[in-house]
Structure formats: structure tokens, C-alpha cells
Amino acid sequence: EAGVAQSPRYKIIEKRQSVAFWCNPISGHATLYWYQQILGQGPKLLIQFQNNGVVDDSQLPKDRFSAERLKGVDSTLKIQPAKLEDSAVYLCASGKRDYNSPLHFGNGTRLTVT
Amino acid sequence: AQSVTQLDSHVSVSEGTPVLLRCNYSSSYSPSLFWYVQHPNKGLQLLLKYTSAATLVKGINGFEAEFKKSETSFHLTKPSAHMSDAAEYFCVVSLNYGGATNKLIFGTGTLLAVQP
């Protein structure tokens, strides 16, 4: 099966600019996740979707981050405006509706904010 | 509340020697536990998972982990390290939203170095 696709692979922007990331999950996976992984740390969940509804966005900085999952398939994550501390790898993952099932991760988007 | 603690941030072994990466978990009920591996500039790949079946779980690339409820541990082992095993390893616990979906809580990671 095709894996989780993410784009772009790398992005460099200046602080206060905007940026958007795209994710195409594995076909048929109901759940979709965005994680932020700062260098040297484990991934931190930003937002979780089930189909096109939000399950958990408690750790999403909503003043600058937004995410949507139109039609319960693809998803975009946006940062506006970006701060230096947003420099990280943004990982998208998808999974089945079963808490015993593992998640499948994309290769991530590495964001550098200067 | 669920959490995981990876006891070592860095582990260095020689090629051909055993690998032990330690993980302790905290969970109010029987957890699902996973080990993921992340090679440089790559996404996370599932190594193995424990979901309340056999306590000794075998994964890919010769890795295995043993679930010990009495010690709340889920340590990852491999009998003989290979150079290609050099990567970062994450222990993960799954938080169950009433069976409908899940949320993964990641440990802070253990960076494994393999010396020739």
C-alpha cells in the first residue's frame, strides 16, 4: 500500500511569514494526526482528526496554528505568523479506528524559521 | 494518566554486541505499547507492538521486547547490533479514547550509536 505522503520536504521561511504543510494519508485510514518534533525531542501531538472532525487539539497553539481535513482525506496544517521556536519537523500520521493499530508516519516536513 | 519514560537518552554499543533500550510506562489500565525507530531524515517506522497478547513480542530486524507488568517495563532488545541499527528509538504508549480511536504518547527517545 502507498504510505503517508507529505509535502514539502523542507521549508525555510522568515519569522512572521506564513507556511502551510500538506498531508495525504493512507487510503481508508479514518484517523489523521499532526505531530511536531523539535530537534532532540520526541514527537508532540498537535491535532488529531477522526474523518473530518477534530478529536484532540488541546496542544495546538490556536493563535497561530490551524489545521483542516477536508472531506476526511487530505489535511493541511498552517502556521501564521511563524516564530523562531516553530522550527521543527512536522510529521503527519494516519491510522485505523482501532487503538491497537499502529500509526503510519510520513517522512515529515522540516521547517526552519530564521 | 499515561506516560512513558525512556531511561537512557544515548546508548552506544559495538557491532555484534547486544542492544538494550529501556522503557518504563505509566498507565491506569492495560496499555498498548509500541517501539518506533527513526533513521535520520526519515519518518517513524513501527518496530513492534504489544496489545495484551503474548508478553514477549518479536518485531522487525531482529528486535524484540518483553512486557513486564510487575515492573511496568517494556524494554527493547536485540542479540547482536548491526551498523544499520544506528537510529533514534521511541517507546510509545497508546491512550484509548473509549475504543473509538487512539492517541500516542511518545517517550523522549534513545539515540543508539553502533561502533564498528
Short mmCIF file of C-alpha atoms in Angstrom, two decimals:
data_model
loop_
_atom_site.label_atom_id
_atom_site.label_comp_id
_atom_site.label_asym_id
_atom_site.label_seq_id
_atom_site.Cartn_x
_atom_site.Cartn_y
_atom_site.Cartn_z
CA GLU A 1 0.00 0.00 0.00
CA ALA A 2 1.15 3.56 -0.59
CA GLY A 3 2.44 5.32 2.50
CA VAL A 4 1.60 8.66 4.04
CA ALA A 5 2.66 11.45 1.69
CA GLN A 6 3.79 14.85 2.93
CA SER A 7 4.95 17.98 1.17
CA PRO A 8 7.04 19.98 1.02
CA ARG A 9 10.01 18.05 2.33
CA TYR A 10 11.84 21.15 3.50
CA LYS A 11 10.80 24.76 4.03
CA ILE A 12 12.75 27.82 5.11
CA ILE A 13 10.89 31.00 6.00
CA GLU A 14 11.48 34.18 7.95
CA LYS A 15 9.70 34.83 11.22
CA ARG A 16 6.27 36.38 10.89
CA GLN A 17 5.76 34.73 7.50
CA SER A 18 3.11 32.10 6.83
CA VAL A 19 3.60 28.49 5.82
CA ALA A 20 1.40 25.52 5.00
CA PHE A 21 2.06 21.80 5.01
CA TRP A 22 0.10 19.13 3.21
CA CYS A 23 -0.57 15.50 4.09
CA ASN A 24 -2.22 12.69 2.16
CA PRO A 25 -2.92 9.73 4.49
CA ILE A 26 -3.12 6.06 3.61
CA SER A 27 -6.34 5.30 1.80
CA GLY A 28 -9.10 4.21 4.15
CA HIS A 29 -7.46 5.44 7.34
CA ALA A 30 -10.03 7.29 9.41
CA THR A 31 -7.66 8.96 11.84
CA LEU A 32 -5.05 11.57 10.92
CA TYR A 33 -2.53 13.20 13.22
CA TRP A 34 -0.11 16.10 13.06
CA TYR A 35 2.93 15.91 15.31
CA GLN A 36 5.64 18.48 15.96
CA GLN A 37 9.13 17.12 16.59
CA ILE A 38 11.67 19.62 17.84
CA LEU A 39 15.29 18.57 17.45
CA GLY A 40 16.31 16.18 20.21
CA GLN A 41 12.76 15.59 21.46
CA GLY A 42 10.02 13.06 20.89
CA PRO A 43 7.07 13.96 18.68
CA LYS A 44 4.35 16.02 20.34
CA LEU A 45 0.77 15.71 19.17
CA LEU A 46 -0.65 18.94 17.76
CA ILE A 47 -4.01 17.79 16.45
CA GLN A 48 -5.90 14.58 15.80
CA PHE A 49 -8.74 14.12 13.31
CA GLN A 50 -11.23 11.31 13.00
CA ASN A 51 -12.59 11.55 9.47
CA ASN A 52 -13.06 15.32 9.13
CA GLY A 53 -13.78 16.04 12.80
CA VAL A 54 -11.27 17.15 15.42
CA VAL A 55 -10.75 14.66 18.26
CA ASP A 56 -7.97 16.43 20.14
CA ASP A 57 -6.38 19.83 19.54
CA SER A 58 -5.50 20.60 23.14
CA GLN A 59 -1.82 21.18 22.35
CA LEU A 60 -2.32 23.18 19.18
CA PRO A 61 -1.29 26.86 19.59
CA LYS A 62 -4.52 28.12 18.12
CA ASP A 63 -3.44 31.74 17.96
CA ARG A 64 -1.05 30.86 15.13
CA PHE A 65 -1.65 27.24 14.09
CA SER A 66 -4.65 25.93 12.21
CA ALA A 67 -5.45 22.64 10.55
CA GLU A 68 -8.23 21.20 8.48
CA ARG A 69 -9.11 17.89 6.94
CA LEU A 70 -11.49 18.48 4.11
CA LYS A 71 -13.73 15.57 3.16
CA GLY A 72 -11.96 13.37 5.69
CA VAL A 73 -8.98 12.68 3.43
CA ASP A 74 -6.13 15.16 2.86
CA SER A 75 -5.11 17.59 5.53
CA THR A 76 -3.27 20.90 5.71
CA LEU A 77 -1.51 22.45 8.68
CA LYS A 78 -0.87 26.19 8.62
CA ILE A 79 1.28 28.47 10.74
CA GLN A 80 0.58 32.19 10.63
CA PRO A 81 2.68 34.02 11.69
CA ALA A 82 5.68 31.78 12.30
CA LYS A 83 8.03 32.19 15.23
CA LEU A 84 11.62 31.04 15.63
CA GLU A 85 10.52 28.33 18.09
CA ASP A 86 8.34 26.76 15.40
CA SER A 87 11.47 25.36 13.75
CA ALA A 88 10.87 21.61 13.84
CA VAL A 89 9.89 18.61 11.79
CA TYR A 90 6.14 18.33 11.27
CA LEU A 91 5.04 14.74 10.99
CA CYS A 92 1.75 13.52 9.64
CA ALA A 93 0.45 10.08 10.58
CA SER A 94 -2.66 8.08 9.81
CA GLY A 95 -4.28 5.05 11.35
CA LYS A 96 -7.32 2.82 11.52
CA ARG A 97 -10.17 3.25 14.01
CA ASP A 98 -8.62 0.83 16.46
CA TYR A 99 -6.41 1.85 19.37
CA ASN A 100 -4.35 -1.33 18.99
CA SER A 101 -3.42 -0.46 15.44
CA PRO A 102 -0.12 1.30 14.90
CA LEU A 103 0.18 4.63 13.16
CA HIS A 104 1.85 5.06 9.81
CA PHE A 105 4.06 8.12 9.53
CA GLY A 106 5.11 10.26 6.61
CA ASN A 107 8.71 11.43 6.21
CA GLY A 108 7.84 14.83 7.62
CA THR A 109 8.38 18.44 6.64
CA ARG A 110 11.44 20.12 8.12
CA LEU A 111 10.66 23.76 8.84
CA THR A 112 13.38 26.29 9.56
CA VAL A 113 12.31 29.74 10.72
CA THR A 114 15.02 32.40 10.53
CA ALA B 1 -2.53 9.37 33.16
CA GLN B 2 -0.49 7.53 30.58
CA SER B 3 3.19 8.29 30.12
CA VAL B 4 6.44 6.68 29.09
CA THR B 5 9.96 7.18 30.37
CA GLN B 6 12.97 6.21 28.35
CA LEU B 7 15.76 5.81 30.84
CA ASP B 8 18.69 6.49 28.51
CA SER B 9 18.96 9.36 26.06
CA HIS B 10 22.05 7.84 24.40
CA VAL B 11 23.26 4.25 24.15
CA SER B 12 26.45 3.18 22.41
CA VAL B 13 27.28 -0.43 21.58
CA SER B 14 29.82 -2.24 19.44
CA GLU B 15 28.70 -4.05 16.32
CA GLY B 16 27.80 -7.65 17.15
CA THR B 17 27.07 -6.99 20.83
CA PRO B 18 23.61 -6.99 22.46
CA VAL B 19 21.34 -3.96 22.50
CA LEU B 20 19.14 -2.97 25.45
CA LEU B 21 16.97 0.16 25.30
CA ARG B 22 14.95 0.71 28.44
CA CYS B 23 11.39 1.96 28.73
CA ASN B 24 9.04 2.27 31.68
CA TYR B 25 5.41 3.17 31.33
CA SER B 26 2.65 4.51 33.48
CA SER B 27 -0.94 3.56 32.74
CA SER B 28 -4.14 3.32 34.69
CA TYR B 29 -5.19 0.23 32.74
CA SER B 30 -3.67 -2.35 30.44
CA PRO B 31 -1.83 -0.35 27.81
CA SER B 32 -0.94 -0.85 24.21
CA LEU B 33 2.78 -0.25 23.79
CA PHE B 34 4.90 0.28 20.73
CA TRP B 35 8.50 0.82 19.72
CA TYR B 36 9.19 3.04 16.75
CA VAL B 37 12.53 3.69 15.04
CA GLN B 38 13.53 6.87 13.26
CA HIS B 39 16.51 6.97 10.94
CA PRO B 40 18.00 10.38 10.08
CA ASN B 41 15.70 12.48 7.91
CA LYS B 42 13.15 9.69 7.78
CA GLY B 43 9.70 9.20 9.21
CA LEU B 44 8.95 6.89 12.11
CA GLN B 45 8.74 3.18 11.40
CA LEU B 46 6.99 0.67 13.63
CA LEU B 47 9.36 -1.94 15.10
CA LEU B 48 6.89 -3.91 17.20
CA LYS B 49 3.75 -3.61 19.31
CA TYR B 50 2.28 -5.13 22.46
CA THR B 51 -1.51 -5.36 22.67
CA SER B 52 -2.21 -7.70 25.62
CA ALA B 53 -1.43 -10.94 23.82
CA ALA B 54 1.98 -12.62 24.28
CA THR B 55 4.24 -10.71 26.67
CA LEU B 56 7.33 -11.35 24.52
CA VAL B 57 6.86 -9.50 21.28
CA LYS B 58 9.02 -10.03 18.21
CA GLY B 59 9.47 -7.22 15.73
CA ILE B 60 11.31 -6.47 12.55
CA ASN B 61 15.09 -6.58 12.06
CA GLY B 62 15.64 -9.00 14.95
CA PHE B 63 14.29 -6.72 17.67
CA GLU B 64 12.06 -7.92 20.46
CA ALA B 65 10.54 -6.51 23.63
CA GLU B 66 9.11 -8.02 26.77
CA PHE B 67 6.11 -6.58 28.58
CA LYS B 68 6.57 -6.90 32.36
CA LYS B 69 3.52 -5.67 34.21
CA SER B 70 5.10 -6.09 37.65
CA GLU B 71 7.95 -3.80 36.64
CA THR B 72 5.86 -1.57 34.32
CA SER B 73 8.59 -2.03 31.75
CA PHE B 74 8.77 -2.66 28.02
CA HIS B 75 12.48 -2.85 27.23
CA LEU B 76 13.69 -3.31 23.66
CA THR B 77 16.47 -5.82 22.95
CA LYS B 78 18.43 -7.28 20.10
CA PRO B 79 21.02 -10.05 20.47
CA SER B 80 23.54 -8.61 18.02
CA ALA B 81 23.75 -5.00 16.86
CA HIS B 82 24.28 -4.09 13.23
CA MET B 83 25.62 -0.82 11.91
CA SER B 84 22.27 -0.17 10.24
CA ASP B 85 20.58 -0.19 13.67
CA ALA B 86 22.04 3.23 14.45
CA ALA B 87 18.98 5.46 14.79
CA GLU B 88 16.66 7.02 17.35
CA TYR B 89 14.19 4.75 19.11
CA PHE B 90 10.92 5.82 20.68
CA CYS B 91 8.85 3.95 23.21
CA VAL B 92 5.17 4.80 22.84
CA VAL B 93 2.01 4.17 24.85
CA SER B 94 -1.43 4.33 23.30
CA LEU B 95 -4.21 6.23 25.03
CA ASN B 96 -7.57 4.77 24.18
CA TYR B 97 -10.47 7.15 23.61
CA GLY B 98 -13.08 4.62 24.65
CA GLY B 99 -12.12 2.23 21.86
CA ALA B 100 -13.06 4.59 19.05
CA THR B 101 -9.63 5.93 18.36
CA ASN B 102 -6.23 6.29 19.88
CA LYS B 103 -3.61 8.85 20.83
CA LEU B 104 0.06 8.00 21.04
CA ILE B 105 2.23 9.37 23.83
CA PHE B 106 5.90 9.34 22.87
CA GLY B 107 8.91 8.98 25.11
CA THR B 108 11.80 11.37 24.67
CA GLY B 109 13.77 8.91 22.58
CA THR B 110 17.02 6.96 22.85
CA LEU B 111 19.74 7.59 20.32
CA LEU B 112 21.54 4.33 19.53
CA ALA B 113 25.09 4.52 18.22
CA VAL B 114 26.78 1.40 16.86
CA GLN B 115 30.57 1.38 16.79
CA PRO B 116 32.45 -0.76 14.27
#
